[in-house]
Amino acid sequence: MRTLRDIPALREALDAVRRRDQRIALVPTMGNLHDGHLALVESARRHADVVVTTIFVNPMQFGAGEDLAAYPRTLEMDQAQLEAAGCDLLFAPDTAALYPRGLASQTQVRVPGVSEGLCGGSRPGHFDGVATVVSILFNLVQPHLACFGEKDYQQLAVIRKLVADLHFPIEVVGVPIVRAEDGLALSSRNGYLSAAERQAAPMLYRTLCRARDALEAGEAPEPVLAEAGEALRAAGFAPDYLELRATDLGPVTAATRDAVLLAAARLGPARLIDNLTLTLPS
Ligand code: AMP
């Protein structure tokens, strides 16, 4: 696997790939890789000849007071994992390479609708940063497909709309959530948890499972969500949101069958997110 730090080197490497008529898959990440990221790489390998992973801790998607400075940067370990997973090219630019004229004057991409509410509500501007950096990476790599995790359910919806609205000729592949044995969705931010917090953390998944079962059994959403919020608070979480939406993130109506439960909650220093899809009874 080659690691490339600047745009000219990336373009040159990809020109050679395109001359060979090979299919390119892109896996955008912020690094500090775990098995969730590696599942994206595996999926990318199944769909393409050449896998390009990017590692970039994108300052534009962090709000004031968020964990940009503390975000774990573990390039050497990431390189070893990617090499073992069969990644072909790692693009790991610094901020000046992607935003050479500075962040303040950077052209931005905003995806209306799906970016609003949920994480977009608690993290204003977050999805503008995501949509902007992903657009830049799409333009630089020009992949045939790109893999994103379903753990970031709203992000995946934002990317799908971005691709449709800007006519990127890119297939978006969603990859199921990879969890620890106790159910906690793997996340780089789990590393912020103390031993006691890590023990409490799977309550987020368990609470979502209980709420899903109740909703699938026909219980009314409002009390189910209220009870789930209480359970989270009792376990030491400070919920940001806990919502039931249609799978396209629209509101649930009497006709909705395919739905998704989405949650974000703070536990100590970490903000954890998770979601579960479910089928509402008719
Ligand atoms: P991040 O490095 O957190 O920006 O994540 C990079 C990509 O990995 C995103 O598409 C995430 O949705 C995906 N991802 C992160 N954690 C998981 C997980 N536990 N299971 C599946 N995909 C994940």
Short mmCIF file of C-alpha atoms and ligand atoms in Angstrom, two decimals:
data_model
loop_
_atom_site.label_atom_id
_atom_site.label_comp_id
_atom_site.label_asym_id
_atom_site.label_seq_id
_atom_site.Cartn_x
_atom_site.Cartn_y
_atom_site.Cartn_z
CA MET A 1 0.00 0.00 0.00
CA ARG A 2 1.24 3.47 -0.88
CA THR A 3 0.61 6.46 1.39
CA LEU A 4 0.21 9.76 -0.47
CA ARG A 5 0.19 13.11 1.30
CA ASP A 6 -0.41 15.57 -1.53
CA ILE A 7 -2.86 16.07 -4.39
CA PRO A 8 -0.41 15.87 -7.36
CA ALA A 9 0.86 12.46 -6.15
CA LEU A 10 -2.73 11.24 -5.73
CA ARG A 11 -3.75 12.40 -9.20
CA GLU A 12 -0.72 10.76 -10.77
CA ALA A 13 -1.35 7.43 -9.04
CA LEU A 14 -5.04 7.47 -10.00
CA ASP A 15 -4.34 8.45 -13.63
CA ALA A 16 -2.35 5.23 -13.94
CA VAL A 17 -5.25 3.24 -12.42
CA ARG A 18 -7.73 4.80 -14.83
CA ARG A 19 -5.48 4.05 -17.82
CA ARG A 20 -5.75 0.39 -16.80
CA ASP A 21 -9.57 0.76 -16.84
CA GLN A 22 -9.79 -0.41 -13.24
CA ARG A 23 -12.71 0.30 -10.92
CA ILE A 24 -11.90 2.59 -8.01
CA ALA A 25 -13.60 2.50 -4.59
CA LEU A 26 -13.24 5.29 -2.05
CA VAL A 27 -13.44 4.89 1.74
CA PRO A 28 -13.35 8.28 3.49
CA THR A 29 -12.38 8.20 7.19
CA MET A 30 -10.93 10.34 9.94
CA GLY A 31 -8.48 7.59 10.93
CA ASN A 32 -7.97 5.86 14.29
CA LEU A 33 -9.28 2.85 12.45
CA HIS A 34 -11.26 -0.01 13.97
CA ASP A 35 -13.18 -2.99 12.60
CA GLY A 36 -16.06 -0.73 11.49
CA HIS A 37 -13.73 1.13 9.13
CA LEU A 38 -12.17 -2.15 7.98
CA ALA A 39 -15.64 -3.47 7.08
CA LEU A 40 -15.89 -0.53 4.67
CA VAL A 41 -12.51 -1.44 3.15
CA GLU A 42 -13.64 -5.06 2.76
CA SER A 43 -16.84 -3.96 1.09
CA ALA A 44 -14.84 -1.64 -1.18
CA ARG A 45 -12.55 -4.51 -2.17
CA ARG A 46 -15.54 -6.65 -3.14
CA HIS A 47 -16.86 -3.89 -5.43
CA ALA A 48 -13.69 -2.57 -7.08
CA ASP A 49 -10.16 -3.30 -8.30
CA VAL A 50 -8.44 -0.50 -6.43
CA VAL A 51 -9.34 0.71 -2.92
CA VAL A 52 -8.46 4.25 -1.92
CA THR A 53 -8.87 5.05 1.79
CA THR A 54 -8.58 8.61 2.99
CA ILE A 55 -7.63 9.74 6.48
CA PHE A 56 -8.38 13.37 7.17
CA VAL A 57 -9.56 14.88 10.44
CA ASN A 58 -11.68 17.52 8.77
CA PRO A 59 -11.70 20.73 10.82
CA MET A 60 -14.72 22.03 8.89
CA GLN A 61 -17.03 19.41 10.39
CA PHE A 62 -16.10 20.16 14.02
CA GLY A 63 -17.95 22.91 15.86
CA ALA A 64 -16.45 25.33 18.38
CA GLY A 65 -15.80 23.46 21.64
CA GLU A 66 -15.86 20.03 19.96
CA ASP A 67 -13.03 17.48 20.05
CA LEU A 68 -10.98 18.50 16.96
CA ALA A 69 -7.71 18.89 18.93
CA ALA A 70 -8.29 15.75 21.03
CA TYR A 71 -9.39 13.55 18.11
CA PRO A 72 -7.06 10.49 18.07
CA ARG A 73 -4.43 10.53 15.31
CA THR A 74 -2.80 7.11 14.90
CA LEU A 75 -1.43 7.10 11.36
CA GLU A 76 1.16 4.33 11.75
CA MET A 77 -1.29 1.87 13.30
CA ASP A 78 -3.88 2.82 10.68
CA GLN A 79 -1.40 2.15 7.88
CA ALA A 80 -0.66 -1.33 9.22
CA GLN A 81 -4.38 -2.16 9.48
CA LEU A 82 -5.14 -0.86 6.00
CA GLU A 83 -2.24 -2.77 4.50
CA ALA A 84 -3.51 -5.98 6.13
CA ALA A 85 -7.07 -5.28 4.93
CA GLY A 86 -5.92 -4.99 1.31
CA CYS A 87 -6.20 -1.25 0.80
CA ASP A 88 -4.16 -0.11 -2.22
CA LEU A 89 -3.74 3.62 -1.69
CA LEU A 90 -3.96 5.73 1.45
CA PHE A 91 -4.47 9.44 0.93
CA ALA A 92 -3.65 11.30 4.15
CA PRO A 93 -3.40 15.01 3.37
CA ASP A 94 -2.88 17.77 5.91
CA THR A 95 -5.35 20.63 6.26
CA ALA A 96 -3.31 22.97 4.04
CA ALA A 97 -3.35 20.44 1.20
CA LEU A 98 -7.16 20.23 1.12
CA TYR A 99 -7.94 23.83 2.07
CA PRO A 100 -4.91 25.78 0.71
CA ARG A 101 -6.69 29.15 0.86
CA GLY A 102 -7.83 28.63 4.45
CA LEU A 103 -11.13 27.56 5.95
CA ALA A 104 -12.69 31.00 6.27
CA SER A 105 -12.98 31.56 2.50
CA GLN A 106 -13.47 27.93 1.49
CA THR A 107 -16.35 27.22 -0.90
CA GLN A 108 -18.86 25.05 0.94
CA VAL A 109 -21.49 22.51 -0.03
CA ARG A 110 -24.77 22.49 1.87
CA VAL A 111 -27.31 19.70 1.57
CA PRO A 112 -30.68 21.07 2.70
CA GLY A 113 -33.41 18.97 4.28
CA VAL A 114 -31.69 15.80 5.45
CA SER A 115 -28.88 17.82 7.09
CA GLU A 116 -31.36 19.50 9.42
CA GLY A 117 -32.38 18.16 12.84
CA LEU A 118 -30.86 15.12 14.60
CA CYS A 119 -27.03 15.53 14.49
CA GLY A 120 -27.48 18.62 12.30
CA GLY A 121 -29.52 20.16 15.12
CA SER A 122 -27.00 19.45 17.89
CA ARG A 123 -23.95 20.11 15.67
CA PRO A 124 -24.74 23.21 13.55
CA GLY A 125 -22.64 23.30 10.36
CA HIS A 126 -21.40 19.73 10.86
CA PHE A 127 -22.95 18.35 7.69
CA ASP A 128 -21.81 21.36 5.62
CA GLY A 129 -18.28 20.34 6.61
CA VAL A 130 -18.95 16.70 5.77
CA ALA A 131 -20.60 17.49 2.41
CA THR A 132 -17.78 19.87 1.49
CA VAL A 133 -14.90 17.51 2.28
CA VAL A 134 -16.65 14.54 0.67
CA SER A 135 -17.27 16.61 -2.48
CA ILE A 136 -13.57 17.53 -2.57
CA LEU A 137 -12.58 13.88 -2.13
CA PHE A 138 -15.05 12.78 -4.83
CA ASN A 139 -13.54 15.31 -7.23
CA LEU A 140 -9.96 14.32 -6.41
CA VAL A 141 -10.42 10.55 -6.48
CA GLN A 142 -13.32 10.30 -8.98
CA PRO A 143 -14.20 6.85 -7.67
CA HIS A 144 -16.76 4.54 -9.24
CA LEU A 145 -18.18 3.89 -5.79
CA ALA A 146 -17.77 5.08 -2.23
CA CYS A 147 -18.46 3.18 1.00
CA PHE A 148 -20.00 4.78 4.10
CA GLY A 149 -21.12 3.23 7.38
CA GLU A 150 -24.77 2.97 8.41
CA LYS A 151 -23.66 3.91 11.93
CA ASP A 152 -23.71 7.52 10.71
CA TYR A 153 -27.22 7.07 9.34
CA GLN A 154 -27.95 10.76 8.74
CA GLN A 155 -24.52 11.28 7.16
CA LEU A 156 -25.26 8.46 4.71
CA ALA A 157 -28.56 10.15 3.80
CA VAL A 158 -26.72 13.46 3.31
CA ILE A 159 -24.16 11.80 1.02
CA ARG A 160 -26.85 10.06 -1.04
CA LYS A 161 -28.63 13.40 -1.61
CA LEU A 162 -25.32 15.15 -2.33
CA VAL A 163 -24.50 12.55 -5.01
CA ALA A 164 -27.98 12.82 -6.55
CA ASP A 165 -28.18 16.63 -6.47
CA LEU A 166 -24.65 17.26 -7.82
CA HIS A 167 -24.86 14.39 -10.33
CA PHE A 168 -21.70 12.69 -9.13
CA PRO A 169 -21.40 9.48 -11.19
CA ILE A 170 -20.66 7.53 -8.02
CA GLU A 171 -22.46 4.57 -6.48
CA VAL A 172 -22.90 5.00 -2.71
CA VAL A 173 -22.61 1.74 -0.76
CA GLY A 174 -23.94 1.64 2.81
CA VAL A 175 -22.20 -0.81 5.14
CA PRO A 176 -23.98 -2.27 8.23
CA ILE A 177 -22.91 -1.17 11.72
CA VAL A 178 -20.05 -3.17 13.25
CA ARG A 179 -20.53 -3.64 17.00
CA ALA A 180 -18.47 -4.86 19.92
CA GLU A 181 -19.63 -8.16 21.46
CA ASP A 182 -21.67 -6.27 24.06
CA GLY A 183 -23.52 -4.36 21.33
CA LEU A 184 -21.74 -1.00 21.48
CA ALA A 185 -21.26 0.39 17.96
CA LEU A 186 -17.52 0.69 17.30
CA SER A 187 -16.38 4.30 17.20
CA SER A 188 -13.12 6.19 17.49
CA ARG A 189 -14.82 8.21 20.24
CA ASN A 190 -15.28 5.09 22.42
CA GLY A 191 -11.62 5.59 23.33
CA TYR A 192 -12.61 8.68 25.34
CA LEU A 193 -14.60 6.50 27.79
CA SER A 194 -13.30 5.52 31.24
CA ALA A 195 -13.52 1.83 32.19
CA ALA A 196 -16.78 2.47 34.07
CA GLU A 197 -18.25 4.50 31.20
CA ARG A 198 -17.26 1.81 28.72
CA GLN A 199 -19.18 -0.71 30.83
CA ALA A 200 -22.28 1.52 30.80
CA ALA A 201 -21.99 2.40 27.09
CA PRO A 202 -23.82 -0.66 25.62
CA MET A 203 -26.98 0.60 27.38
CA LEU A 204 -27.43 2.88 24.36
CA TYR A 205 -27.79 -0.13 22.04
CA ARG A 206 -29.82 -2.14 24.57
CA THR A 207 -32.20 0.77 25.06
CA LEU A 208 -32.68 1.11 21.31
CA CYS A 209 -33.31 -2.65 21.04
CA ARG A 210 -35.97 -2.52 23.76
CA ALA A 211 -37.65 0.48 22.13
CA ARG A 212 -37.52 -1.22 18.71
CA ASP A 213 -39.17 -4.37 20.12
CA ALA A 214 -41.92 -2.33 21.78
CA LEU A 215 -42.57 -0.33 18.59
CA GLU A 216 -42.62 -3.44 16.44
CA ALA A 217 -45.14 -4.93 18.90
CA GLY A 218 -47.41 -1.94 18.19
CA GLU A 219 -46.82 0.25 21.27
CA ALA A 220 -47.30 3.99 20.77
CA PRO A 221 -44.04 5.81 19.92
CA GLU A 222 -44.35 8.70 22.39
CA PRO A 223 -44.31 6.70 25.66
CA VAL A 224 -41.77 4.23 24.24
CA LEU A 225 -39.36 7.07 23.40
CA ALA A 226 -39.99 8.79 26.75
CA GLU A 227 -39.21 5.57 28.61
CA ALA A 228 -36.07 5.01 26.53
CA GLY A 229 -34.88 8.55 27.33
CA GLU A 230 -35.44 7.88 31.03
CA ALA A 231 -33.51 4.61 30.83
CA LEU A 232 -30.59 6.41 29.20
CA ARG A 233 -30.55 9.18 31.81
CA ALA A 234 -30.71 6.56 34.60
CA ALA A 235 -27.64 4.88 33.08
CA GLY A 236 -25.69 8.17 33.17
CA PHE A 237 -26.26 9.35 29.58
CA ALA A 238 -27.27 12.88 28.61
CA PRO A 239 -29.35 12.29 25.46
CA ASP A 240 -29.01 14.81 22.62
CA TYR A 241 -31.92 13.27 20.76
CA LEU A 242 -33.87 10.05 20.54
CA GLU A 243 -36.17 10.00 17.54
CA LEU A 244 -38.26 7.71 15.39
CA ARG A 245 -38.19 8.64 11.70
CA ALA A 246 -39.12 7.05 8.40
CA THR A 247 -36.03 5.45 6.81
CA ASP A 248 -35.71 8.47 4.47
CA LEU A 249 -35.57 10.57 7.68
CA GLY A 250 -38.98 12.08 6.95
CA PRO A 251 -41.62 12.13 9.70
CA VAL A 252 -43.41 8.91 10.66
CA THR A 253 -47.01 8.89 9.44
CA ALA A 254 -49.82 6.35 9.76
CA ALA A 255 -48.59 4.86 6.46
CA THR A 256 -44.94 4.45 7.54
CA ARG A 257 -43.72 0.86 7.82
CA ASP A 258 -39.95 1.14 7.36
CA ALA A 259 -38.61 3.27 10.17
CA VAL A 260 -35.40 4.01 12.01
CA LEU A 261 -34.73 4.82 15.63
CA LEU A 262 -31.85 7.26 15.99
CA ALA A 263 -30.06 8.36 19.12
CA ALA A 264 -27.16 10.56 20.14
CA ALA A 265 -26.16 10.81 23.77
CA ARG A 266 -23.25 12.07 25.79
CA LEU A 267 -21.57 9.72 28.20
CA GLY A 268 -18.78 11.43 30.09
CA PRO A 269 -16.49 13.04 27.50
CA ALA A 270 -17.88 11.07 24.53
CA ARG A 271 -20.83 11.80 22.29
CA LEU A 272 -22.10 8.44 21.07
CA ILE A 273 -24.54 7.83 18.22
CA ASP A 274 -26.42 4.71 17.21
CA ASN A 275 -29.47 3.66 15.23
CA LEU A 276 -31.67 0.64 14.49
CA THR A 277 -34.05 0.13 11.60
CA LEU A 278 -37.41 -1.48 12.30
CA THR A 279 -40.74 -2.35 10.74
CA LEU A 280 -43.81 -0.70 12.22
CA PRO A 281 -46.97 -2.85 12.32
CA SER A 282 -49.85 -1.87 10.05
P1 AMP B 1 -15.15 8.28 10.85
O1 AMP B 1 -13.70 7.91 10.78
O2 AMP B 1 -15.75 8.17 12.21
O3 AMP B 1 -15.43 9.58 10.14
O4 AMP B 1 -15.91 7.18 10.00
C1 AMP B 1 -15.52 6.90 8.68
C2 AMP B 1 -16.53 5.96 8.07
O5 AMP B 1 -16.58 4.76 8.84
C3 AMP B 1 -17.97 6.51 8.06
O6 AMP B 1 -18.58 6.16 6.84
C4 AMP B 1 -18.61 5.82 9.22
O7 AMP B 1 -20.00 5.68 9.10
C5 AMP B 1 -17.92 4.47 9.16
N1 AMP B 1 -17.99 3.79 10.46
C6 AMP B 1 -17.54 4.25 11.64
N2 AMP B 1 -17.83 3.38 12.63
C7 AMP B 1 -18.50 2.35 12.07
C8 AMP B 1 -19.07 1.13 12.56
N3 AMP B 1 -19.04 0.81 13.85
N4 AMP B 1 -19.67 0.30 11.68
C9 AMP B 1 -19.74 0.63 10.35
N5 AMP B 1 -19.21 1.76 9.83
C10 AMP B 1 -18.60 2.60 10.66
#
